[in-house]
Amino acid sequence: MSELFDAVDALVASRAVLPPPAERKRLRAAHGLTIDEVATALKVRRATVSGWEAGKTEPRPPERDAYARLLDKLAELYPSAPADTAAPAAAPTTVTDGPAPAETRTSSTGETHDSDVRTAPESVQASAPAPVATAAAAEPRPARTTRTPSTSRRPGAKKAAPAGTPAGTDSRFENGPLAVVDVEDGQVLAYCTGGLVLDVPAKSIPALVDWTLREAKLGAPKLAGPGKDADPLLVLTEAALQRYGLPTTLTEEERLAGRLPEGHKVIKQLARAEWKLTKRGFGPWARIYRPATGSERACVQLCIPSWHALDSRHWGDVAQLPPAELARVLGVYASRVMTPRGSTAVTGLELMTALHPPTRASEPDATGKRHSEHNPGSLGKDAIDPMDWPPCEVPDGHPVLKALPRFHVRGPAEKLFEEAYDWARPMTDAECTLRHLVGIDVNMAFAAGANGLNVGLGEATHVKNPVFDPKLPGSWLVDLSHVDLSRVKVGKEWVELDGSLLPSPFTPKGGRPEGPAWYATPTVAYAVELGYEVRPLEAWVRYENGRYLDGWYQRLRDAYLATMADLGVEADLAPADFLAAMDGYKDRDPDLAIVVSAVKATVKGGLGKLRERPRGEGWRPGEPWRALSRPTWRPDIRAAVISRTRINLHRKIVKHAAFTGQYPIAILSDCVVYAAGGPSPLDFLPYREGKPLPGGFKLGVNPGLVKHEGTQSVLWGEEVRERFDAPELNLARYIKDGTVTDIDSGE
């Protein structure tokens, strides 16, 4: 009988009713789920779920029943907005302690509010058109009711969350990771993620910190088992700064110092209330804390946009956004990456530590007590002693180089120099007959370079005349000048190429090495892959190693892909569809486009921080600087990632040349320029029946795949080089919009 019941259940499941594809996507996004999470739960491929949401395919039993069950549950939690609603948001629901007054009042932005009701401005929902119908950004979030934590203040109300706003799950942090504090009509308000606005009773900065920790329910859960919860972040607008006695801008002296003077009245207020500041003081990213007692932390971070906390190179004009929109942008970034801890570079580095905490609790000892111990796979809590660093791996001025003559310039045989490409060559006569120069750019190239990379975790061991081991992270002194790019191995086949049209994979400028030089493991391994023998003279190798950056890559990859999907650029699109989706994607939701920019900057900045140089503070060559005291000061890891990224790019260039006979004109970091007969990447990338060259360039949004960077005419390229009398001017630097102003300044 049970078999009959199972058969009946399967028959019912085969006809399980599913909502339309766009609704499926809305429900997933409303709960903050990624496609990967749904795919993992249903035990299917990511592309399968993507196909269901795009309407390309339909689920079949047994997955169909489970998928229908998931969507039914989500539909109960997140009902769709009424069809006749003018703005794409649900009507605000409020809770009050008594009847709401009838009068309304107008804010400084021109919106009206009930006197006892706080909701996000309608501009949050209406500010960004969504021409791509399937994008999650086109769908609203449901209404949810909450009270302000303070019983003595008026209640706040939450309306449908703006597109891309994360949904909280931890009751301790039910109001999200952060809030933007503003003043409206004399009332201090905290704009949280999801459209929630709280009344703030605090009259001073110490009181604001206390309120945040006691009542605001802000913060975020830890990212790894032995890690720590994220501290709440308060973003202070100019109006809030004025209310709390802080300057809206820093003086030139304060800006250079990066902080307010110690005698400022607000710092004195904090001291009287027994709050402390970190060594960086009260600056654009101030951290206010009391020493932890047990597992309880008491720390709040402040972000002050008008003090240039949010660098416009990475965050665009986010500092000028209204409070609710600013909360949305930072909230999406916080939920998908982590709560900002400073600049995108600082946050990128902090994310590494958050995912691999240096310590963990030990097993109970004989008395049942646990102790702090090293967390395997992390970089540990103690920095490497400056004098234990291999001289070849450290930058000029490092203490280990103190004995060098003052003006000594280290050459390749003394210094590891793994950097990104900056290479160009004159065009051939055949290339000049073509009409277009087309630039392609590798998505999240350095993140892709970090993925699966084995890096050193501990100190290096010096070895003389070692046998090269491609699995052993380290730095190798080896002569690679014998590698001839005119004849290399591609896979198992030897191929003939025009080596004069290719950059060397071993130097950033693309020139052939002239003798022994220091290289990271991926660079030397590539020489072996090309079919050439290597004989290192010496090496600094790290026997303790692991894939430290894998989790970091995955978190940033998922953040990037989820946000690009919200902007209408899905993974697994056909080449032409991908190019069409990328055209103008930033205009579909400029706020989410800012998040994409910040995620990219987090990758590059975080890797750059691994080799942070002195930042003033009276430093002199030969003396240690502050960054050296961090366990995450690891120039060897940075070098390995850059090495692998450059090698990944060169491998694609070689395969493309071997298959098509086409060679790059210029390369700048992760951008490659080719001469082509047409203006599109499809005019020179060798797609056959929609499939790319295996191991070559592939169009797509995933890290490591490429997008269209820009197209200019061949005549433009020749004219620019003639104008500046620079036959090898790197055209990849200007291919995006064709603007060339001053080649000396790199503009």
XYZ file of C-alpha atoms in Angstrom:
747
model
C 0.000 0.000 0.000
C 2.859 2.400 0.818
C 4.149 1.959 -2.727
C 0.756 3.031 -4.056
C 0.793 6.099 -1.808
C 4.294 6.966 -3.016
C 3.127 6.643 -6.599
C 0.159 8.921 -5.903
C 2.424 11.483 -4.220
C 4.755 11.419 -7.208
C 1.811 11.908 -9.561
C 0.632 14.936 -7.566
C 4.164 16.312 -7.457
C 4.476 16.045 -11.224
C 1.651 18.582 -11.550
C 2.670 20.854 -8.646
C 1.571 24.388 -9.432
C 4.428 26.832 -9.788
C 4.281 30.637 -9.963
C 5.529 32.435 -13.103
C 9.320 32.628 -13.578
C 9.569 36.294 -12.547
C 7.655 35.550 -9.331
C 9.982 32.647 -8.540
C 12.913 34.999 -8.726
C 11.174 37.668 -6.660
C 10.401 35.206 -3.879
C 13.976 33.921 -3.755
C 15.425 37.435 -3.683
C 12.886 38.581 -1.084
C 14.228 36.005 1.359
C 17.827 36.937 0.570
C 18.593 33.570 -1.012
C 21.155 33.156 -3.777
C 20.703 30.837 -6.746
C 23.575 28.750 -5.374
C 21.798 28.251 -2.035
C 18.597 27.081 -3.725
C 20.550 24.789 -6.046
C 22.414 23.244 -3.105
C 19.202 22.669 -1.148
C 17.494 20.997 -4.117
C 20.661 19.112 -5.139
C 20.691 20.479 -8.673
C 23.116 22.615 -10.666
C 23.114 26.399 -10.395
C 22.306 26.680 -14.107
C 19.219 24.523 -13.543
C 17.713 26.943 -11.023
C 18.690 29.876 -13.240
C 16.809 28.216 -16.112
C 13.693 27.768 -13.967
C 13.723 31.443 -13.002
C 14.289 32.555 -16.586
C 11.431 30.368 -17.849
C 13.766 28.434 -20.139
C 13.096 25.099 -18.425
C 10.632 23.656 -15.917
C 11.498 21.458 -12.935
C 10.615 17.785 -13.059
C 9.908 15.345 -10.210
C 11.220 14.861 -7.587
C 12.756 18.373 -7.570
C 9.484 19.953 -8.762
C 7.630 19.093 -5.540
C 10.440 20.392 -3.328
C 10.752 23.558 -5.414
C 6.990 24.153 -5.263
C 7.062 23.651 -1.487
C 9.871 26.227 -1.162
C 8.011 28.775 -3.280
C 4.752 28.223 -1.376
C 6.511 28.907 1.933
C 8.155 32.025 0.543
C 4.856 33.244 -0.912
C 3.316 33.067 2.562
C 6.150 35.200 3.923
C 6.373 37.604 1.001
C 3.018 38.179 -0.689
C 3.182 40.262 -3.840
C 2.155 43.937 -3.842
C -1.406 44.870 -4.970
C -1.608 45.308 -8.727
C -3.112 48.804 -8.486
C -0.399 50.226 -6.243
C 1.077 53.299 -7.925
C 4.567 52.984 -6.452
C 6.326 49.598 -6.398
C 5.998 49.220 -2.649
C 3.502 47.793 -0.219
C 1.502 50.185 1.913
C 3.242 50.985 5.182
C 1.994 49.173 8.228
C 2.458 50.846 11.574
C 2.098 50.117 15.230
C 1.406 52.961 17.589
C 0.792 53.296 21.312
C -2.418 55.237 20.597
C -4.389 56.851 17.802
C -2.173 58.455 15.178
C -2.605 62.210 14.805
C -4.407 63.223 11.670
C -1.970 65.871 10.564
C 0.982 65.167 8.292
C 4.183 67.088 7.886
C 6.627 67.622 5.048
C 10.267 66.647 5.283
C 13.210 68.522 3.870
C 13.049 66.273 0.821
C 9.464 67.244 0.088
C 7.820 64.008 1.286
C 4.966 63.908 3.777
C 4.997 61.808 6.927
C 2.472 61.128 9.651
C 3.767 62.769 12.783
C 4.095 59.465 14.615
C 5.079 57.290 11.649
C 8.537 56.829 10.051
C 8.909 55.208 6.651
C 11.549 55.285 3.955
C 11.037 57.927 1.247
C 9.148 56.797 -1.832
C 12.198 57.839 -3.856
C 13.909 54.680 -2.666
C 11.409 52.573 -4.581
C 10.944 54.897 -7.521
C 14.510 56.027 -8.053
C 15.690 53.216 -10.299
C 13.896 51.956 -13.414
C 14.180 48.256 -14.114
C 13.868 47.600 -17.841
C 14.863 43.969 -17.435
C 11.629 42.316 -16.367
C 13.213 39.337 -14.659
C 15.630 41.323 -12.502
C 15.075 41.039 -8.759
C 15.489 44.807 -8.602
C 12.107 45.171 -10.336
C 10.236 43.524 -7.464
C 9.235 45.014 -4.100
C 9.642 43.568 -0.635
C 6.674 42.970 1.688
C 5.590 45.136 4.558
C 6.737 44.211 8.041
C 5.757 45.881 11.293
C 8.141 46.689 14.109
C 8.457 48.980 17.081
C 11.371 51.173 17.915
C 13.456 49.580 20.652
C 12.942 52.544 22.964
C 9.561 52.412 24.696
C 9.757 56.121 25.421
C 9.922 57.067 21.770
C 7.476 56.876 18.911
C 7.299 53.597 16.975
C 8.968 53.163 13.617
C 7.372 51.512 10.624
C 8.784 49.357 7.886
C 7.377 49.313 4.370
C 8.335 47.201 1.374
C 12.103 47.035 1.288
C 13.952 48.598 -1.635
C 15.259 46.236 -4.277
C 18.292 44.268 -3.219
C 17.839 44.971 0.504
C 18.837 41.933 2.574
C 16.453 40.146 4.898
C 17.686 39.692 8.459
C 17.365 36.350 10.253
C 19.153 36.792 13.611
C 16.806 38.232 16.243
C 19.718 39.999 17.949
C 20.256 42.010 14.772
C 16.698 42.177 13.499
C 17.096 45.791 12.364
C 20.041 45.008 10.119
C 23.797 45.562 10.166
C 23.786 49.371 10.066
C 21.823 52.593 10.163
C 22.206 56.035 8.612
C 21.621 58.667 11.304
C 20.013 61.887 10.092
C 18.023 64.801 11.511
C 14.662 65.759 10.081
C 12.504 68.586 11.479
C 14.506 68.491 14.668
C 14.099 64.746 15.207
C 17.064 62.352 15.042
C 16.234 59.345 12.865
C 18.082 56.103 12.138
C 17.437 54.802 8.610
C 18.005 51.055 8.664
C 18.051 48.526 5.843
C 14.728 47.381 4.462
C 13.063 50.779 4.785
C 12.845 50.756 8.595
C 13.290 54.146 10.282
C 13.836 54.400 14.039
C 13.498 57.419 16.306
C 16.750 58.039 18.166
C 16.496 59.430 21.717
C 20.243 60.018 22.184
C 21.362 63.615 22.813
C 25.131 63.036 22.584
C 27.619 60.716 20.904
C 28.179 58.650 24.112
C 24.397 58.299 24.477
C 24.112 57.355 20.787
C 26.674 54.593 21.247
C 24.887 53.335 24.349
C 21.493 53.366 22.600
C 22.931 51.484 19.644
C 24.261 48.677 21.803
C 21.307 48.447 24.191
C 18.254 49.052 22.035
C 18.882 49.452 18.318
C 19.334 45.730 17.551
C 21.952 46.452 14.909
C 24.833 44.226 13.871
C 25.467 41.042 11.921
C 26.286 37.443 12.856
C 29.794 36.090 12.440
C 30.881 34.675 9.100
C 32.806 31.696 10.510
C 32.431 29.400 13.511
C 35.225 30.736 15.712
C 34.765 34.318 14.525
C 33.069 37.344 16.047
C 29.785 39.060 15.293
C 30.049 42.256 13.270
C 29.773 45.428 15.315
C 26.915 47.799 14.459
C 27.757 50.587 12.027
C 26.302 54.089 12.259
C 26.638 56.401 9.262
C 26.382 60.049 10.320
C 25.002 62.604 7.873
C 26.050 66.256 8.010
C 22.857 67.104 9.893
C 23.648 64.419 12.472
C 27.204 65.713 12.848
C 25.870 69.181 13.621
C 23.361 67.806 16.121
C 26.072 65.939 18.012
C 28.651 68.721 18.024
C 30.949 67.389 15.317
C 32.311 69.346 12.330
C 30.753 68.615 8.945
C 34.199 68.739 7.330
C 37.737 68.308 8.610
C 40.309 71.066 8.494
C 43.374 70.489 6.338
C 45.403 69.652 9.434
C 42.753 67.224 10.694
C 42.433 65.638 7.271
C 46.178 64.995 7.079
C 46.155 63.592 10.607
C 43.081 61.513 9.756
C 41.303 62.418 12.980
C 39.982 65.090 15.309
C 42.420 66.546 17.852
C 42.470 64.818 21.225
C 41.078 67.897 22.930
C 37.827 67.978 20.964
C 34.763 68.199 23.181
C 33.156 65.026 21.800
C 36.291 63.015 22.576
C 36.196 64.405 26.115
C 32.537 63.380 26.385
C 33.466 59.833 25.381
C 36.305 59.723 27.912
C 33.999 60.885 30.719
C 31.548 58.137 29.791
C 34.454 55.638 29.863
C 34.319 54.914 26.146
C 37.596 54.383 24.302
C 38.805 55.012 20.742
C 41.154 52.791 18.759
C 44.605 54.050 17.755
C 43.232 55.673 14.630
C 41.256 58.052 16.863
C 38.060 59.873 15.940
C 38.341 59.934 12.165
C 36.202 59.044 9.150
C 35.939 55.442 10.412
C 35.928 55.800 14.203
C 35.588 52.750 16.459
C 34.204 53.425 19.932
C 34.424 50.613 22.465
C 34.801 49.361 26.006
C 37.073 46.396 26.753
C 35.227 43.122 26.204
C 34.015 41.176 29.220
C 33.909 37.488 28.412
C 32.180 36.944 25.074
C 30.265 40.224 25.273
C 31.598 42.931 22.977
C 30.771 46.603 23.358
C 31.855 48.356 20.171
C 30.197 50.655 17.644
C 31.747 51.897 14.429
C 31.010 55.270 12.903
C 31.235 56.114 9.205
C 31.310 59.807 8.294
C 30.817 60.332 4.546
C 31.444 64.102 4.620
C 34.902 63.340 6.031
C 35.559 61.262 2.884
C 34.983 57.890 4.525
C 33.459 56.583 1.277
C 36.024 57.055 -1.487
C 34.253 58.292 -4.626
C 36.592 56.189 -6.809
C 34.909 53.090 -5.426
C 31.608 54.313 -3.989
C 30.698 56.882 -6.649
C 28.369 59.591 -5.381
C 26.948 57.420 -2.596
C 27.769 60.102 -0.005
C 25.232 62.420 -1.671
C 22.370 59.907 -1.559
C 19.341 60.495 0.702
C 19.638 58.562 4.003
C 17.285 55.727 3.037
C 19.073 55.090 -0.263
C 22.465 55.274 1.427
C 21.277 52.695 3.959
C 20.126 50.493 1.116
C 23.463 50.600 -0.760
C 25.581 49.982 2.329
C 23.102 47.363 3.566
C 23.320 45.311 0.381
C 27.115 45.473 0.541
C 27.078 44.528 4.241
C 24.816 41.518 3.695
C 26.688 40.207 0.678
C 30.276 41.058 1.630
C 30.437 42.192 5.263
C 29.695 45.278 7.319
C 32.258 47.862 6.138
C 35.187 48.193 8.539
C 36.812 51.128 6.759
C 37.795 51.652 3.133
C 37.048 48.887 0.652
C 40.712 47.879 1.005
C 40.450 47.589 4.782
C 37.185 45.667 4.454
C 38.742 43.292 1.917
C 41.508 42.479 4.381
C 39.119 42.201 7.326
C 36.986 39.781 5.317
C 39.949 37.411 5.074
C 40.277 37.400 8.862
C 36.521 37.135 9.431
C 36.391 34.001 7.274
C 39.577 32.523 8.808
C 39.737 33.731 12.438
C 43.263 33.320 13.847
C 42.159 31.466 16.988
C 39.481 29.065 18.135
C 38.412 27.485 21.416
C 40.272 24.303 22.297
C 38.702 21.089 23.507
C 37.986 21.149 27.259
C 40.989 20.333 29.432
C 40.942 18.090 32.507
C 39.067 20.759 34.461
C 36.550 21.311 31.669
C 38.004 24.696 30.733
C 38.586 25.731 27.127
C 41.569 27.761 25.949
C 42.370 29.846 22.908
C 44.396 27.951 20.303
C 45.553 28.448 16.713
C 42.808 27.974 14.158
C 44.189 25.658 11.436
C 44.190 27.230 7.985
C 44.440 30.781 9.312
C 47.398 33.144 9.349
C 47.556 33.065 13.131
C 47.295 35.944 15.588
C 50.967 36.892 15.585
C 52.744 38.688 12.766
C 55.959 37.338 11.284
C 58.966 39.068 12.826
C 60.195 41.712 10.345
C 63.695 40.297 10.460
C 62.444 36.817 9.483
C 61.171 37.938 6.105
C 63.008 36.783 2.953
C 64.834 39.868 1.629
C 63.554 39.213 -1.892
C 59.888 39.428 -0.828
C 59.839 42.733 1.047
C 59.486 46.241 -0.432
C 62.266 48.813 -0.342
C 62.795 50.377 3.067
C 61.893 47.232 5.019
C 63.930 46.626 8.204
C 65.454 43.428 6.792
C 67.106 45.589 4.072
C 68.536 48.104 6.517
C 72.145 47.093 5.740
C 71.838 47.919 2.024
C 73.514 51.119 0.783
C 71.133 54.083 0.930
C 70.632 54.553 -2.795
C 70.967 50.908 -3.818
C 68.452 49.837 -6.480
C 67.600 46.152 -6.303
C 67.463 44.279 -9.597
C 65.431 41.196 -10.624
C 67.907 38.861 -8.925
C 67.334 40.644 -5.587
C 63.651 41.501 -5.633
C 60.431 39.599 -6.299
C 58.529 41.751 -8.787
C 55.183 40.127 -9.568
C 52.874 42.814 -10.936
C 50.026 43.099 -13.434
C 50.647 43.690 -17.137
C 51.337 47.108 -18.647
C 52.433 46.152 -22.175
C 51.837 47.306 -25.752
C 53.414 46.937 -29.197
C 53.147 48.631 -32.602
C 50.462 47.283 -34.915
C 51.446 45.148 -37.880
C 50.580 46.161 -41.462
C 47.853 43.505 -41.525
C 46.317 44.817 -38.312
C 46.302 48.352 -39.687
C 44.036 47.203 -42.524
C 41.349 46.234 -40.025
C 38.827 48.811 -38.894
C 38.438 48.360 -35.148
C 40.328 47.978 -31.888
C 38.238 45.967 -29.438
C 39.001 45.746 -25.738
C 37.884 42.840 -23.560
C 38.180 42.866 -19.783
C 38.431 39.908 -17.415
C 35.711 40.009 -14.746
C 37.037 40.027 -11.188
C 40.405 38.896 -12.551
C 42.328 39.013 -9.280
C 39.536 37.268 -7.412
C 39.653 34.501 -10.026
C 43.424 34.393 -9.581
C 42.948 33.774 -5.856
C 40.477 30.943 -6.359
C 42.012 27.574 -5.546
C 45.473 29.087 -5.084
C 47.756 27.339 -2.604
C 49.510 29.996 -0.512
C 51.948 29.936 2.377
C 50.515 30.213 5.876
C 53.675 30.379 7.945
C 57.285 31.486 7.729
C 59.547 30.717 4.778
C 62.435 28.255 4.680
C 65.544 29.069 2.645
C 66.725 26.305 0.288
C 69.780 26.223 -1.991
C 69.569 24.543 -5.434
C 66.059 23.179 -4.837
C 64.092 20.941 -7.169
C 61.117 22.977 -8.315
C 57.782 21.834 -6.896
C 54.737 23.511 -8.495
C 52.635 22.642 -5.437
C 54.947 24.394 -2.982
C 54.229 28.107 -2.411
C 57.259 30.327 -2.318
C 59.703 32.533 -4.196
C 62.239 31.021 -6.594
C 65.447 32.459 -8.046
C 65.601 30.986 -11.538
C 66.706 31.922 -15.040
C 63.755 31.831 -17.463
C 65.438 33.705 -20.313
C 65.634 30.474 -22.341
C 61.850 30.181 -22.684
C 61.076 30.871 -26.364
C 57.495 31.922 -27.060
C 57.929 31.075 -30.743
C 57.584 27.413 -29.827
C 55.562 26.396 -26.787
C 53.391 23.584 -25.564
C 49.642 24.166 -25.607
C 48.239 21.218 -23.724
C 50.240 18.263 -25.014
C 50.954 19.746 -28.442
C 53.940 21.890 -29.459
C 52.799 24.903 -31.499
C 54.635 27.536 -33.506
C 53.762 31.170 -32.722
C 55.061 34.615 -33.628
C 56.839 35.271 -30.350
C 57.610 38.876 -31.321
C 53.898 39.695 -31.082
C 53.472 38.229 -27.598
C 54.445 39.658 -24.207
C 56.652 37.560 -21.986
C 54.587 35.943 -19.221
C 57.442 36.511 -16.776
C 57.646 40.316 -16.604
C 54.930 42.975 -16.119
C 56.269 45.043 -19.025
C 56.322 41.976 -21.257
C 60.067 42.033 -21.958
C 62.041 38.792 -22.074
C 64.052 38.101 -18.885
C 67.782 38.689 -19.201
C 68.975 36.346 -16.463
C 68.094 34.929 -13.051
C 65.177 36.628 -11.305
C 62.826 35.953 -8.396
C 59.407 34.586 -9.272
C 56.384 33.293 -7.371
C 55.475 29.630 -7.782
C 52.705 30.115 -10.428
C 55.105 31.932 -12.763
C 57.753 29.207 -12.626
C 55.088 26.514 -12.980
C 53.896 28.171 -16.189
C 57.395 27.982 -17.683
C 57.266 24.223 -17.077
C 53.765 24.084 -18.580
C 55.081 25.766 -21.756
C 57.493 22.855 -22.118
C 60.739 24.223 -20.675
C 63.048 22.933 -17.966
C 63.682 25.090 -14.899
C 66.592 24.874 -12.457
C 66.188 27.228 -9.479
C 69.359 28.501 -7.844
C 67.683 29.070 -4.494
C 64.233 29.500 -3.016
C 62.228 30.619 -0.001
C 59.459 28.045 0.346
C 56.586 27.606 2.801
C 55.892 24.041 3.860
C 52.849 25.127 5.874
C 50.339 26.111 3.238
C 46.713 25.953 2.184
C 43.943 27.506 0.103
C 43.487 30.410 2.471
C 41.679 32.657 -0.017
C 39.036 30.207 -1.256
C 36.289 31.338 1.118
C 37.198 34.978 0.485
C 36.897 34.447 -3.253
C 33.588 32.620 -2.950
C 32.024 35.317 -0.777
C 33.068 38.115 -3.124
C 32.130 36.104 -6.212
C 28.646 35.461 -4.834
C 28.244 39.138 -3.907
C 29.257 40.200 -7.397
C 27.074 37.673 -9.219
C 24.017 38.320 -7.045
C 24.237 42.064 -7.581
C 24.841 41.707 -11.311
C 21.805 39.409 -11.475
C 19.762 42.120 -9.741
C 20.923 44.423 -12.535
C 19.699 42.016 -15.184
C 23.016 40.300 -16.023
C 22.625 36.611 -15.267
C 25.191 33.862 -15.426
C 24.957 31.341 -18.262
C 23.633 33.832 -20.816
C 24.368 33.195 -24.471
C 27.216 35.431 -25.760
C 25.001 37.888 -27.666
C 22.477 38.000 -24.808
C 25.269 38.706 -22.337
C 26.589 41.608 -24.404
C 23.060 43.000 -24.667
C 22.474 42.626 -20.921
C 25.746 44.405 -20.135
C 24.796 47.354 -22.330
C 23.692 50.054 -19.912
C 23.345 47.706 -16.934
C 24.433 50.428 -14.500
C 21.502 52.616 -15.500
C 18.941 50.004 -14.444
C 19.679 50.677 -10.793
C 22.533 53.154 -10.193
C 22.551 52.353 -6.472
C 23.210 48.654 -7.046
C 25.810 49.588 -9.661
C 27.653 51.316 -6.814
C 27.644 48.024 -4.910
C 29.232 46.272 -7.903
C 31.988 48.901 -7.992
C 32.582 48.532 -4.256
C 32.807 44.738 -4.486
C 35.443 44.998 -7.223
C 37.398 47.535 -5.171
C 37.214 45.202 -2.163
C 39.040 42.534 -4.165
C 41.848 44.745 -5.429
C 42.151 46.792 -2.254
C 42.213 43.762 0.019
C 45.021 42.177 -1.972
C 46.906 45.482 -2.021
C 46.695 45.695 1.775
C 48.664 42.443 2.016
C 51.727 44.529 1.099
C 50.792 47.858 2.677
C 53.575 50.429 2.640
C 54.347 53.094 5.288
C 51.733 55.840 5.525
C 53.629 58.839 6.832
C 53.784 58.861 10.650
C 57.398 60.034 10.548
C 58.614 56.746 9.097
C 62.212 56.440 7.869
C 63.694 53.716 5.621
C 64.925 50.748 7.630
C 62.398 51.277 10.415
C 59.318 49.073 10.917
C 55.903 50.553 10.136
C 52.504 49.820 11.621
C 51.257 47.364 8.984
C 54.164 44.993 9.714
C 52.567 44.138 13.049
C 49.585 42.484 11.335
C 49.469 38.726 10.665
C 47.852 39.700 7.368
C 50.891 41.639 6.174
C 51.777 39.018 3.582
C 53.467 40.334 0.414
C 54.159 36.754 -0.632
C 50.421 36.017 -0.893
C 49.812 39.194 -2.866
C 52.653 38.269 -5.248
C 51.270 34.758 -5.751
C 47.771 36.047 -6.601
C 49.101 38.612 -9.088
C 51.422 36.007 -10.607
C 48.585 33.558 -11.109
C 46.281 36.242 -12.516
C 48.883 37.341 -15.082
C 49.630 33.719 -16.008
C 45.907 32.915 -16.399
C 45.610 35.804 -18.845
C 48.720 34.827 -20.809
C 47.508 31.244 -21.118
C 44.276 32.458 -22.744
C 46.221 34.773 -25.064
C 48.472 31.908 -26.197
C 45.545 29.559 -26.840
C 43.750 32.296 -28.756
C 46.854 32.976 -30.876
C 47.440 29.283 -31.557
C 43.856 28.807 -32.740
C 43.169 32.087 -34.583
C 46.555 33.604 -35.432
C 45.467 36.814 -33.661
C 47.734 38.579 -31.174
C 47.012 41.343 -28.648
C 47.887 44.957 -29.414
C 47.988 46.049 -25.775
C 47.368 44.716 -22.267
C 46.737 46.718 -19.125
C 46.196 44.615 -16.021
C 43.090 42.595 -16.955
C 42.159 44.427 -20.193
C 43.327 43.084 -23.582
C 42.982 44.900 -26.919
C 42.785 43.152 -30.295
C 42.460 44.490 -33.846
C 39.270 43.195 -35.438
C 37.129 43.568 -38.525
C 34.042 44.476 -36.502
C 33.257 46.429 -33.311
C 32.114 43.500 -31.155
C 34.122 40.893 -29.245
C 32.150 38.344 -31.255
C 33.961 39.644 -34.343
C 37.218 38.061 -33.194
C 36.447 35.562 -30.418
C 36.247 32.083 -31.981
C 32.771 30.936 -30.970
C 31.393 27.896 -32.788
C 27.708 27.094 -32.356
C 27.711 29.247 -29.231
C 30.680 27.462 -27.673
C 33.995 29.260 -26.989
C 37.509 28.033 -27.583
C 38.334 25.638 -24.697
C 40.755 27.384 -22.381
C 40.452 30.663 -24.284
C 38.384 33.778 -23.762
C 34.720 33.278 -22.951
C 32.077 35.994 -22.681
C 30.152 35.927 -19.423
C 29.673 37.536 -16.032
C 31.476 34.947 -13.904
C 34.922 35.813 -12.511
C 37.591 34.850 -15.028
C 35.270 35.294 -18.031
C 35.384 38.455 -20.127
C 33.141 41.369 -21.007
C 33.341 44.078 -23.655
C 35.499 46.923 -22.359
C 35.238 49.288 -25.321
C 35.810 49.730 -29.057
C 37.690 52.429 -30.962
C 38.819 52.642 -34.570
C 42.261 51.593 -35.765
C 42.627 55.130 -37.129
C 42.021 56.453 -33.626
C 44.803 54.254 -32.269
C 47.300 55.294 -34.918
C 46.402 58.984 -34.545
C 46.844 58.869 -30.772
C 50.233 57.209 -31.036
C 51.366 59.704 -33.667
C 50.105 62.668 -31.659
C 52.150 61.663 -28.625
C 55.024 60.212 -30.689
C 54.620 56.951 -28.785
C 54.389 53.922 -31.129
C 53.959 51.627 -28.122
C 51.473 53.775 -26.198
C 49.264 51.419 -24.194
C 45.898 51.815 -25.923
C 44.238 49.511 -23.380
C 44.330 52.433 -20.948
C 42.064 54.537 -23.185
C 39.991 51.946 -25.074
C 36.898 52.378 -22.910
C 35.881 55.854 -24.070
C 38.770 56.917 -26.308
C 39.672 59.939 -24.174
C 43.419 60.607 -24.016
C 44.554 63.717 -22.168
C 48.021 63.357 -20.713
C 50.039 60.198 -21.228
C 52.629 61.246 -18.646
C 50.027 61.294 -15.882
C 48.365 58.119 -17.122
C 45.071 59.870 -17.825
